[in-house]
């Protein structure tokens, strides 16, 4: 860690410790406005901190920050089946995560010799249902459920299943792997438990176990709410980390609500707010104007981590130290290649690969001016399996 960052963190810790001791003697905080709720009864800091938890967190963070891990995915499988065509139904192509996965699917399809068509659902329930209806009508070899809940298109999914069109999800369900209901050959995603854990562990490690945290989520989305609850539980393993507030900001309203919410939280917590965790990086793009208006430096505090996707704008904020210190990115291109490989296994009558990409933690120190997390080895690995 750079010396200036370490010095800043030391000052933050001293300020936070003093403020927390004063807060312990004060009355409980007033309720948050604009959909947030303060978290009552958080433990105060102390000289002991949480040394064992802190040590485990540091070890986990160091592992997740590695960029040269060998390929840990499948090393065997069926040779390439020829002549297939895939339809990628996108929740919306304006979502960088969805667009990145679709790009990976197209790239892998060119290598294996298949055709891909992308149909954009436009981000609305009606649009996604219409896109799925169009996809089924085309009678493709396979359909990708790209970033939306297949239960929201249950009729179209049932039609595809009746026509024996295999479905592969990308972030379609909370858990990776095959699903009977809804009928997915497999769902490609990282484990939400791992993403949540490493996000909280980064806060514990970065603060030396002394942090005042604001957790930002969208409670209207079950997946997001579950992720934030997992983050909360992991933070609670360190008694000297205090969860200051649980901010509920719907993603659909993030651009309008986040600046007001951040301004309110800053006026309430001031220097006690040292770290933030959001279930998606986009919140910090919307929070930047409020941080800037308050005279806060882009390099923090508060030090912010996004527990989701790792889109190009998030990488840019991290690398330039503009109100985001870290992100937990999805390996979008790798997941696109995995989707094609999973379809190939389905066509060959083989089970799903069972592969789940490990979590990665991107910071200014290890992102190397990139705009995506693209781990090494998977392209050659899949080429060897397919004979391409």
mmCIF file of C-alpha atoms in Angstrom:
data_model
loop_
_atom_site.group_PDB
_atom_site.id
_atom_site.type_symbol
_atom_site.label_atom_id
_atom_site.label_comp_id
_atom_site.label_asym_id
_atom_site.label_seq_id
_atom_site.Cartn_x
_atom_site.Cartn_y
_atom_site.Cartn_z
ATOM 1 C CA UNK A 1 0.000 0.000 0.000
ATOM 2 C CA UNK A 2 1.240 3.454 -0.876
ATOM 3 C CA UNK A 3 2.595 5.516 2.012
ATOM 4 C CA UNK A 4 0.074 8.329 1.549
ATOM 5 C CA UNK A 5 -2.806 5.880 1.627
ATOM 6 C CA UNK A 6 -1.438 4.241 4.797
ATOM 7 C CA UNK A 7 -1.056 7.586 6.502
ATOM 8 C CA UNK A 8 -4.574 8.594 5.517
ATOM 9 C CA UNK A 9 -5.937 5.347 6.889
ATOM 10 C CA UNK A 10 -4.075 5.908 10.161
ATOM 11 C CA UNK A 11 -5.641 9.340 10.520
ATOM 12 C CA UNK A 12 -9.052 7.941 9.644
ATOM 13 C CA UNK A 13 -8.688 5.211 12.277
ATOM 14 C CA UNK A 14 -7.735 7.711 14.957
ATOM 15 C CA UNK A 15 -10.652 9.976 14.095
ATOM 16 C CA UNK A 16 -13.059 7.088 13.888
ATOM 17 C CA UNK A 17 -11.971 5.582 17.212
ATOM 18 C CA UNK A 18 -12.419 8.883 19.012
ATOM 19 C CA UNK A 19 -15.778 9.512 17.370
ATOM 20 C CA UNK A 20 -16.987 6.004 18.136
ATOM 21 C CA UNK A 21 -16.116 6.339 21.815
ATOM 22 C CA UNK A 22 -18.104 9.560 21.953
ATOM 23 C CA UNK A 23 -20.973 7.930 20.070
ATOM 24 C CA UNK A 24 -21.083 5.069 22.575
ATOM 25 C CA UNK A 25 -21.991 7.551 25.292
ATOM 26 C CA UNK A 26 -24.505 9.395 23.120
ATOM 27 C CA UNK A 27 -28.124 8.602 22.454
ATOM 28 C CA UNK A 28 -28.938 6.290 19.585
ATOM 29 C CA UNK A 29 -28.856 7.871 16.189
ATOM 30 C CA UNK A 30 -31.951 9.213 14.471
ATOM 31 C CA UNK A 31 -33.450 7.141 11.656
ATOM 32 C CA UNK A 32 -32.025 7.559 8.188
ATOM 33 C CA UNK A 33 -33.992 9.481 5.588
ATOM 34 C CA UNK A 34 -34.770 8.521 2.017
ATOM 35 C CA UNK A 35 -35.119 4.797 2.648
ATOM 36 C CA UNK A 36 -32.031 4.195 4.776
ATOM 37 C CA UNK A 37 -32.031 2.780 8.264
ATOM 38 C CA UNK A 38 -29.347 3.215 10.889
ATOM 39 C CA UNK A 39 -27.988 0.047 12.400
ATOM 40 C CA UNK A 40 -28.375 0.202 16.158
ATOM 41 C CA UNK A 41 -26.090 -1.177 18.818
ATOM 42 C CA UNK A 42 -22.915 -1.656 16.792
ATOM 43 C CA UNK A 43 -19.853 -2.539 18.848
ATOM 44 C CA UNK A 44 -17.433 0.249 19.672
ATOM 45 C CA UNK A 45 -13.809 0.013 18.690
ATOM 46 C CA UNK A 46 -11.136 -0.998 21.109
ATOM 47 C CA UNK A 47 -7.416 -1.664 21.189
ATOM 48 C CA UNK A 48 -7.910 -5.401 20.701
ATOM 49 C CA UNK A 49 -9.884 -5.087 17.470
ATOM 50 C CA UNK A 50 -10.354 -8.497 15.840
ATOM 51 C CA UNK A 51 -6.836 -9.839 15.213
ATOM 52 C CA UNK A 52 -7.821 -13.366 14.170
ATOM 53 C CA UNK A 53 -10.584 -12.176 11.832
ATOM 54 C CA UNK A 54 -8.300 -9.452 10.501
ATOM 55 C CA UNK A 55 -5.556 -11.972 9.737
ATOM 56 C CA UNK A 56 -7.987 -14.220 7.855
ATOM 57 C CA UNK A 57 -9.350 -11.243 5.952
ATOM 58 C CA UNK A 58 -5.894 -10.112 4.892
ATOM 59 C CA UNK A 59 -5.039 -13.610 3.663
ATOM 60 C CA UNK A 60 -8.281 -13.826 1.675
ATOM 61 C CA UNK A 61 -7.717 -10.398 0.134
ATOM 62 C CA UNK A 62 -4.145 -11.214 -0.869
ATOM 63 C CA UNK A 63 -5.355 -14.392 -2.569
ATOM 64 C CA UNK A 64 -8.178 -12.608 -4.399
ATOM 65 C CA UNK A 65 -5.851 -9.845 -5.607
ATOM 66 C CA UNK A 66 -3.628 -12.272 -7.530
ATOM 67 C CA UNK A 67 -3.756 -11.833 -11.293
ATOM 68 C CA UNK A 68 -1.542 -14.735 -12.381
ATOM 69 C CA UNK A 69 -3.470 -17.725 -11.068
ATOM 70 C CA UNK A 70 -3.267 -20.789 -13.362
ATOM 71 C CA UNK A 71 -6.401 -21.865 -15.218
ATOM 72 C CA UNK A 72 -8.550 -23.825 -12.799
ATOM 73 C CA UNK A 73 -11.439 -24.634 -15.105
ATOM 74 C CA UNK A 74 -12.286 -27.840 -16.977
ATOM 75 C CA UNK A 75 -9.474 -29.608 -18.782
ATOM 76 C CA UNK A 76 -11.557 -32.229 -20.571
ATOM 77 C CA UNK A 77 -14.898 -32.424 -22.319
ATOM 78 C CA UNK A 78 -16.498 -33.124 -25.690
ATOM 79 C CA UNK A 79 -14.966 -32.013 -28.955
ATOM 80 C CA UNK A 80 -16.738 -29.194 -30.750
ATOM 81 C CA UNK A 81 -20.171 -30.013 -32.131
ATOM 82 C CA UNK A 82 -20.670 -28.198 -35.434
ATOM 83 C CA UNK A 83 -23.464 -26.198 -36.995
ATOM 84 C CA UNK A 84 -25.114 -24.661 -33.938
ATOM 85 C CA UNK A 85 -26.769 -21.260 -33.565
ATOM 86 C CA UNK A 86 -27.323 -19.506 -30.253
ATOM 87 C CA UNK A 87 -29.641 -16.658 -29.279
ATOM 88 C CA UNK A 88 -28.469 -14.462 -26.410
ATOM 89 C CA UNK A 89 -31.487 -12.774 -24.815
ATOM 90 C CA UNK A 90 -30.139 -9.743 -22.959
ATOM 91 C CA UNK A 91 -31.873 -8.133 -20.014
ATOM 92 C CA UNK A 92 -30.523 -4.900 -21.492
ATOM 93 C CA UNK A 93 -27.396 -4.255 -23.496
ATOM 94 C CA UNK A 94 -26.945 -0.977 -21.624
ATOM 95 C CA UNK A 95 -25.941 -3.088 -18.615
ATOM 96 C CA UNK A 96 -22.137 -3.420 -18.971
ATOM 97 C CA UNK A 97 -22.163 -6.845 -17.327
ATOM 98 C CA UNK A 98 -24.717 -8.248 -19.758
ATOM 99 C CA UNK A 99 -22.945 -6.655 -22.713
ATOM 100 C CA UNK A 100 -19.589 -8.054 -21.573
ATOM 101 C CA UNK A 101 -20.959 -11.580 -21.261
ATOM 102 C CA UNK A 102 -22.579 -11.303 -24.700
ATOM 103 C CA UNK A 103 -19.279 -10.166 -26.166
ATOM 104 C CA UNK A 104 -17.565 -13.214 -24.660
ATOM 105 C CA UNK A 105 -20.230 -15.505 -26.123
ATOM 106 C CA UNK A 106 -19.718 -14.018 -29.577
ATOM 107 C CA UNK A 107 -15.951 -14.382 -29.334
ATOM 108 C CA UNK A 108 -16.142 -18.015 -28.248
ATOM 109 C CA UNK A 109 -18.758 -18.817 -30.879
ATOM 110 C CA UNK A 110 -16.425 -17.600 -33.624
ATOM 111 C CA UNK A 111 -13.752 -19.962 -32.348
ATOM 112 C CA UNK A 112 -16.019 -23.007 -32.092
ATOM 113 C CA UNK A 113 -17.722 -22.170 -35.420
ATOM 114 C CA UNK A 114 -21.247 -21.261 -34.315
ATOM 115 C CA UNK A 115 -23.556 -18.334 -35.041
ATOM 116 C CA UNK A 116 -24.862 -15.977 -32.341
ATOM 117 C CA UNK A 117 -27.742 -13.529 -32.393
ATOM 118 C CA UNK A 118 -28.340 -11.048 -29.579
ATOM 119 C CA UNK A 119 -31.873 -9.847 -28.817
ATOM 120 C CA UNK A 120 -32.097 -6.890 -26.433
ATOM 121 C CA UNK A 121 -34.915 -6.962 -23.892
ATOM 122 C CA UNK A 122 -34.494 -3.266 -23.208
ATOM 123 C CA UNK A 123 -34.585 -3.665 -19.426
ATOM 124 C CA UNK A 124 -38.372 -3.817 -19.101
ATOM 125 C CA UNK A 125 -40.534 -6.863 -18.236
ATOM 126 C CA UNK A 126 -42.537 -6.490 -21.443
ATOM 127 C CA UNK A 127 -39.398 -6.070 -23.539
ATOM 128 C CA UNK A 128 -37.707 -9.108 -22.023
ATOM 129 C CA UNK A 129 -40.796 -11.261 -22.528
ATOM 130 C CA UNK A 130 -41.033 -10.121 -26.142
ATOM 131 C CA UNK A 131 -37.333 -10.871 -26.679
ATOM 132 C CA UNK A 132 -37.746 -14.361 -25.226
ATOM 133 C CA UNK A 133 -40.818 -14.984 -27.399
ATOM 134 C CA UNK A 134 -38.828 -13.980 -30.467
ATOM 135 C CA UNK A 135 -35.938 -16.197 -29.426
ATOM 136 C CA UNK A 136 -38.147 -19.283 -29.020
ATOM 137 C CA UNK A 137 -39.889 -18.595 -32.339
ATOM 138 C CA UNK A 138 -36.509 -18.644 -34.088
ATOM 139 C CA UNK A 139 -36.008 -22.258 -32.886
ATOM 140 C CA UNK A 140 -32.290 -21.876 -32.234
ATOM 141 C CA UNK A 141 -29.944 -24.572 -30.991
ATOM 142 C CA UNK A 142 -29.822 -22.856 -27.602
ATOM 143 C CA UNK A 143 -30.896 -19.737 -25.720
ATOM 144 C CA UNK A 144 -28.903 -17.736 -23.181
ATOM 145 C CA UNK A 145 -30.913 -16.180 -20.340
ATOM 146 C CA UNK A 146 -28.764 -13.065 -20.096
ATOM 147 C CA UNK A 147 -29.069 -11.395 -16.708
ATOM 148 C CA UNK A 148 -32.755 -11.752 -15.867
ATOM 149 C CA UNK A 149 -34.920 -14.098 -13.801
ATOM 150 C CA UNK A 150 -36.236 -16.888 -16.067
ATOM 151 C CA UNK A 151 -39.336 -17.099 -13.862
ATOM 152 C CA UNK A 152 -40.327 -13.699 -15.236
ATOM 153 C CA UNK A 153 -40.641 -15.340 -18.671
ATOM 154 C CA UNK A 154 -42.059 -18.662 -17.479
ATOM 155 C CA UNK A 155 -44.313 -19.191 -20.498
ATOM 156 C CA UNK A 156 -41.485 -18.680 -22.964
ATOM 157 C CA UNK A 157 -39.153 -20.865 -20.888
ATOM 158 C CA UNK A 158 -41.791 -23.633 -20.858
ATOM 159 C CA UNK A 159 -42.138 -23.382 -24.643
ATOM 160 C CA UNK A 160 -38.383 -23.663 -25.105
ATOM 161 C CA UNK A 161 -38.233 -26.643 -22.759
ATOM 162 C CA UNK A 162 -41.077 -28.360 -24.622
ATOM 163 C CA UNK A 163 -39.157 -27.877 -27.872
ATOM 164 C CA UNK A 164 -36.006 -29.308 -26.241
ATOM 165 C CA UNK A 165 -34.076 -26.075 -26.689
ATOM 166 C CA UNK A 166 -31.388 -26.037 -23.988
ATOM 167 C CA UNK A 167 -31.224 -22.926 -21.842
ATOM 168 C CA UNK A 168 -28.061 -21.629 -20.196
ATOM 169 C CA UNK A 169 -28.305 -18.750 -17.749
ATOM 170 C CA UNK A 170 -25.873 -15.955 -17.088
ATOM 171 C CA UNK A 171 -26.618 -14.430 -13.652
ATOM 172 C CA UNK A 172 -30.124 -15.794 -14.153
ATOM 173 C CA UNK A 173 -30.325 -17.365 -10.691
ATOM 174 C CA UNK A 174 -28.574 -16.683 -7.400
ATOM 175 C CA UNK A 175 -26.555 -19.913 -7.462
ATOM 176 C CA UNK A 176 -24.338 -21.384 -10.183
ATOM 177 C CA UNK A 177 -25.022 -24.782 -11.730
ATOM 178 C CA UNK A 178 -27.952 -26.731 -13.196
ATOM 179 C CA UNK A 179 -31.567 -26.000 -12.281
ATOM 180 C CA UNK A 180 -34.705 -28.109 -12.663
ATOM 181 C CA UNK A 181 -37.149 -25.312 -11.891
ATOM 182 C CA UNK A 182 -36.700 -23.258 -13.945
ATOM 183 C CA UNK A 183 -35.187 -25.751 -16.411
ATOM 184 C CA UNK A 184 -31.658 -24.492 -17.050
ATOM 185 C CA UNK A 185 -28.889 -26.767 -18.252
ATOM 186 C CA UNK A 186 -26.728 -24.612 -16.015
ATOM 187 C CA UNK A 187 -26.381 -21.077 -14.669
ATOM 188 C CA UNK A 188 -23.034 -19.318 -15.103
ATOM 189 C CA UNK A 189 -22.111 -16.930 -12.304
ATOM 190 C CA UNK A 190 -19.738 -16.522 -9.410
ATOM 191 C CA UNK A 191 -20.960 -17.518 -5.952
ATOM 192 C CA UNK A 192 -22.707 -14.628 -4.258
ATOM 193 C CA UNK A 193 -21.387 -15.902 -0.919
ATOM 194 C CA UNK A 194 -17.814 -15.497 -2.154
ATOM 195 C CA UNK A 195 -18.425 -12.027 -3.592
ATOM 196 C CA UNK A 196 -20.078 -10.824 -0.393
ATOM 197 C CA UNK A 197 -17.383 -12.309 1.814
ATOM 198 C CA UNK A 198 -14.418 -10.812 -0.039
ATOM 199 C CA UNK A 199 -16.075 -7.383 -0.139
ATOM 200 C CA UNK A 200 -16.478 -7.339 3.631
ATOM 201 C CA UNK A 201 -13.042 -8.873 4.173
ATOM 202 C CA UNK A 202 -11.479 -6.099 2.113
ATOM 203 C CA UNK A 203 -13.072 -3.529 4.433
ATOM 204 C CA UNK A 204 -11.811 -5.383 7.516
ATOM 205 C CA UNK A 205 -8.304 -5.714 6.079
ATOM 206 C CA UNK A 206 -8.107 -2.206 4.656
ATOM 207 C CA UNK A 207 -9.231 -0.603 7.926
ATOM 208 C CA UNK A 208 -7.089 -2.833 10.155
ATOM 209 C CA UNK A 209 -10.347 -3.955 11.720
ATOM 210 C CA UNK A 210 -11.553 -0.442 12.633
ATOM 211 C CA UNK A 211 -14.131 0.853 10.149
ATOM 212 C CA UNK A 212 -17.383 2.764 10.092
ATOM 213 C CA UNK A 213 -19.318 1.286 7.186
ATOM 214 C CA UNK A 214 -22.269 2.321 5.046
ATOM 215 C CA UNK A 215 -23.830 -0.603 3.184
ATOM 216 C CA UNK A 216 -25.800 0.246 0.026
ATOM 217 C CA UNK A 217 -28.320 -2.177 -1.479
ATOM 218 C CA UNK A 218 -31.568 -2.483 -3.393
ATOM 219 C CA UNK A 219 -33.941 -4.325 -1.065
ATOM 220 C CA UNK A 220 -36.531 -4.667 -3.837
ATOM 221 C CA UNK A 221 -34.322 -7.230 -5.597
ATOM 222 C CA UNK A 222 -34.108 -10.483 -3.593
ATOM 223 C CA UNK A 223 -30.661 -11.328 -4.984
ATOM 224 C CA UNK A 224 -29.288 -7.901 -4.028
ATOM 225 C CA UNK A 225 -30.909 -8.009 -0.612
ATOM 226 C CA UNK A 226 -29.451 -11.459 0.070
ATOM 227 C CA UNK A 227 -26.001 -10.275 -1.010
ATOM 228 C CA UNK A 228 -26.137 -7.287 1.330
ATOM 229 C CA UNK A 229 -27.236 -9.504 4.215
ATOM 230 C CA UNK A 230 -24.244 -11.748 3.590
ATOM 231 C CA UNK A 231 -21.975 -8.691 3.580
ATOM 232 C CA UNK A 232 -23.512 -7.522 6.838
ATOM 233 C CA UNK A 233 -22.901 -10.906 8.481
ATOM 234 C CA UNK A 234 -19.275 -10.982 7.365
ATOM 235 C CA UNK A 235 -18.649 -7.471 8.671
ATOM 236 C CA UNK A 236 -20.150 -8.528 12.000
ATOM 237 C CA UNK A 237 -17.400 -11.131 12.450
ATOM 238 C CA UNK A 238 -15.130 -8.220 13.455
ATOM 239 C CA UNK A 239 -16.555 -6.590 16.614
ATOM 240 C CA UNK A 240 -14.539 -3.405 16.081
ATOM 241 C CA UNK A 241 -16.179 -2.754 12.709
ATOM 242 C CA UNK A 242 -19.359 -0.712 13.072
ATOM 243 C CA UNK A 243 -22.118 -0.786 10.481
ATOM 244 C CA UNK A 244 -23.309 2.823 10.538
ATOM 245 C CA UNK A 245 -26.180 2.626 8.073
ATOM 246 C CA UNK A 246 -27.970 0.312 5.707
ATOM 247 C CA UNK A 247 -28.985 2.456 2.724
ATOM 248 C CA UNK A 248 -31.781 1.094 0.558
ATOM 249 C CA UNK A 249 -31.621 2.750 -2.859
ATOM 250 C CA UNK A 250 -33.437 1.052 -5.763
ATOM 251 C CA UNK A 251 -31.098 0.643 -8.717
ATOM 252 C CA UNK A 252 -33.745 2.129 -11.009
ATOM 253 C CA UNK A 253 -33.650 5.326 -8.920
ATOM 254 C CA UNK A 254 -29.926 5.331 -8.198
ATOM 255 C CA UNK A 255 -29.053 8.359 -10.328
ATOM 256 C CA UNK A 256 -31.592 10.592 -8.588
ATOM 257 C CA UNK A 257 -31.569 9.169 -5.069
ATOM 258 C CA UNK A 258 -27.903 8.353 -4.450
ATOM 259 C CA UNK A 259 -26.588 11.957 -4.355
ATOM 260 C CA UNK A 260 -29.260 13.008 -1.830
ATOM 261 C CA UNK A 261 -28.721 9.894 0.275
ATOM 262 C CA UNK A 262 -24.945 10.323 0.345
ATOM 263 C CA UNK A 263 -25.254 13.987 1.312
ATOM 264 C CA UNK A 264 -27.544 13.032 4.191
ATOM 265 C CA UNK A 265 -25.223 10.297 5.388
ATOM 266 C CA UNK A 266 -22.198 12.577 5.210
ATOM 267 C CA UNK A 267 -23.890 15.219 7.339
ATOM 268 C CA UNK A 268 -24.873 12.579 9.883
ATOM 269 C CA UNK A 269 -21.691 10.528 10.225
ATOM 270 C CA UNK A 270 -18.915 12.833 8.985
ATOM 271 C CA UNK A 271 -15.477 11.301 9.710
ATOM 272 C CA UNK A 272 -16.991 8.211 11.316
ATOM 273 C CA UNK A 273 -17.897 7.052 7.805
ATOM 274 C CA UNK A 274 -14.644 5.449 6.639
ATOM 275 C CA UNK A 275 -15.757 2.714 4.214
ATOM 276 C CA UNK A 276 -18.664 1.831 1.948
ATOM 277 C CA UNK A 277 -19.822 -1.417 0.354
ATOM 278 C CA UNK A 278 -22.408 -1.348 -2.443
ATOM 279 C CA UNK A 279 -24.029 -4.358 -4.080
ATOM 280 C CA UNK A 280 -23.240 -2.812 -7.483
ATOM 281 C CA UNK A 281 -20.511 -0.448 -8.685
ATOM 282 C CA UNK A 282 -22.963 1.959 -10.295
ATOM 283 C CA UNK A 283 -23.834 3.562 -6.954
ATOM 284 C CA UNK A 284 -20.385 5.117 -6.714
ATOM 285 C CA UNK A 285 -20.712 6.783 -10.111
ATOM 286 C CA UNK A 286 -23.856 8.457 -8.802
ATOM 287 C CA UNK A 287 -22.315 9.188 -5.383
ATOM 288 C CA UNK A 288 -19.288 11.017 -6.776
ATOM 289 C CA UNK A 289 -20.981 14.435 -7.159
ATOM 290 C CA UNK A 290 -22.099 14.393 -3.519
ATOM 291 C CA UNK A 291 -18.644 13.406 -2.288
ATOM 292 C CA UNK A 292 -17.118 16.105 -4.467
ATOM 293 C CA UNK A 293 -19.571 18.749 -3.268
ATOM 294 C CA UNK A 294 -18.634 17.895 0.314
ATOM 295 C CA UNK A 295 -14.990 18.616 -0.468
ATOM 296 C CA UNK A 296 -13.864 14.997 -0.129
ATOM 297 C CA UNK A 297 -10.909 13.736 -2.137
ATOM 298 C CA UNK A 298 -11.455 11.018 -4.707
ATOM 299 C CA UNK A 299 -8.875 8.865 -2.962
ATOM 300 C CA UNK A 300 -11.032 8.723 0.177
ATOM 301 C CA UNK A 301 -12.160 8.454 2.874
ATOM 302 C CA UNK A 302 -14.664 6.968 2.679
ATOM 303 C CA UNK A 303 -12.979 4.103 0.820
ATOM 304 C CA UNK A 304 -15.567 2.431 -1.407
ATOM 305 C CA UNK A 305 -15.856 -1.095 -2.804
ATOM 306 C CA UNK A 306 -18.386 -2.377 -5.308
ATOM 307 C CA UNK A 307 -19.538 -5.969 -4.821
ATOM 308 C CA UNK A 308 -20.764 -6.573 -8.316
ATOM 309 C CA UNK A 309 -19.891 -6.829 -12.042
ATOM 310 C CA UNK A 310 -16.789 -4.604 -12.289
ATOM 311 C CA UNK A 311 -17.811 -2.697 -15.400
ATOM 312 C CA UNK A 312 -15.307 -0.521 -17.304
ATOM 313 C CA UNK A 313 -16.368 2.680 -15.531
ATOM 314 C CA UNK A 314 -15.738 1.013 -12.169
ATOM 315 C CA UNK A 315 -12.216 0.067 -13.246
ATOM 316 C CA UNK A 316 -11.626 3.648 -14.367
ATOM 317 C CA UNK A 317 -12.764 5.025 -11.003
ATOM 318 C CA UNK A 318 -10.564 2.545 -9.167
ATOM 319 C CA UNK A 319 -7.482 3.206 -11.272
ATOM 320 C CA UNK A 320 -7.826 6.997 -11.081
ATOM 321 C CA UNK A 321 -8.846 6.890 -7.395
ATOM 322 C CA UNK A 322 -12.088 8.707 -7.997
ATOM 323 C CA UNK A 323 -14.407 7.737 -5.136
ATOM 324 C CA UNK A 324 -13.916 4.002 -5.547
ATOM 325 C CA UNK A 325 -11.006 2.023 -4.126
ATOM 326 C CA UNK A 326 -11.882 -1.531 -5.189
ATOM 327 C CA UNK A 327 -14.308 -3.695 -7.116
ATOM 328 C CA UNK A 328 -15.139 -7.399 -7.207
ATOM 329 C CA UNK A 329 -15.450 -7.918 -10.963
ATOM 330 C CA UNK A 330 -17.034 -10.768 -12.855
ATOM 331 C CA UNK A 331 -14.773 -12.403 -15.485
ATOM 332 C CA UNK A 332 -17.291 -11.545 -18.193
ATOM 333 C CA UNK A 333 -15.389 -12.792 -21.237
ATOM 334 C CA UNK A 334 -14.447 -16.041 -19.490
ATOM 335 C CA UNK A 335 -18.098 -16.574 -18.563
ATOM 336 C CA UNK A 336 -19.070 -16.047 -22.203
ATOM 337 C CA UNK A 337 -16.664 -18.799 -23.226
ATOM 338 C CA UNK A 338 -17.989 -21.018 -20.466
ATOM 339 C CA UNK A 339 -21.537 -20.534 -21.761
ATOM 340 C CA UNK A 340 -20.519 -21.844 -25.185
ATOM 341 C CA UNK A 341 -18.699 -24.774 -23.582
ATOM 342 C CA UNK A 342 -21.771 -25.627 -21.499
ATOM 343 C CA UNK A 343 -23.954 -25.685 -24.600
ATOM 344 C CA UNK A 344 -21.395 -27.934 -26.305
ATOM 345 C CA UNK A 345 -21.632 -30.357 -23.383
ATOM 346 C CA UNK A 346 -25.421 -30.322 -23.607
ATOM 347 C CA UNK A 347 -25.340 -31.168 -27.321
ATOM 348 C CA UNK A 348 -22.915 -34.025 -26.660
ATOM 349 C CA UNK A 349 -25.171 -35.470 -23.949
ATOM 350 C CA UNK A 350 -22.671 -34.640 -21.224
ATOM 351 C CA UNK A 351 -23.422 -33.007 -17.835
ATOM 352 C CA UNK A 352 -22.589 -29.402 -17.070
ATOM 353 C CA UNK A 353 -18.950 -28.711 -16.261
ATOM 354 C CA UNK A 354 -19.590 -27.553 -12.691
ATOM 355 C CA UNK A 355 -16.984 -24.826 -13.037
ATOM 356 C CA UNK A 356 -17.384 -21.656 -10.978
ATOM 357 C CA UNK A 357 -14.867 -18.869 -11.453
ATOM 358 C CA UNK A 358 -13.166 -17.773 -8.216
ATOM 359 C CA UNK A 359 -13.656 -14.242 -6.960
ATOM 360 C CA UNK A 360 -11.166 -11.556 -7.877
ATOM 361 C CA UNK A 361 -10.475 -8.236 -6.190
ATOM 362 C CA UNK A 362 -9.355 -5.336 -8.367
ATOM 363 C CA UNK A 363 -7.582 -2.279 -6.942
ATOM 364 C CA UNK A 364 -5.386 0.439 -8.410
ATOM 365 C CA UNK A 365 -2.380 -1.690 -7.495
ATOM 366 C CA UNK A 366 -3.292 -4.754 -9.575
ATOM 367 C CA UNK A 367 -5.696 -3.665 -12.333
ATOM 368 C CA UNK A 368 -2.881 -2.436 -14.600
ATOM 369 C CA UNK A 369 -4.940 0.124 -16.540
ATOM 370 C CA UNK A 370 -7.435 -2.471 -17.752
ATOM 371 C CA UNK A 371 -11.199 -2.021 -18.000
ATOM 372 C CA UNK A 372 -12.189 -5.616 -17.247
ATOM 373 C CA UNK A 373 -11.061 -8.679 -15.330
ATOM 374 C CA UNK A 374 -9.795 -11.122 -17.943
ATOM 375 C CA UNK A 375 -7.939 -13.967 -16.198
ATOM 376 C CA UNK A 376 -5.334 -15.941 -18.138
ATOM 377 C CA UNK A 377 -5.568 -19.443 -19.518
ATOM 378 C CA UNK A 378 -9.231 -20.031 -20.294
ATOM 379 C CA UNK A 379 -9.088 -19.403 -24.050
ATOM 380 C CA UNK A 380 -6.346 -21.970 -24.560
ATOM 381 C CA UNK A 381 -8.094 -24.332 -22.148
ATOM 382 C CA UNK A 382 -11.374 -24.300 -24.024
ATOM 383 C CA UNK A 383 -9.652 -24.466 -27.418
ATOM 384 C CA UNK A 384 -7.892 -27.649 -26.335
ATOM 385 C CA UNK A 385 -11.175 -29.203 -25.197
ATOM 386 C CA UNK A 386 -12.987 -28.276 -28.421
ATOM 387 C CA UNK A 387 -10.107 -29.179 -30.718
ATOM 388 C CA UNK A 388 -10.119 -25.654 -32.138
#
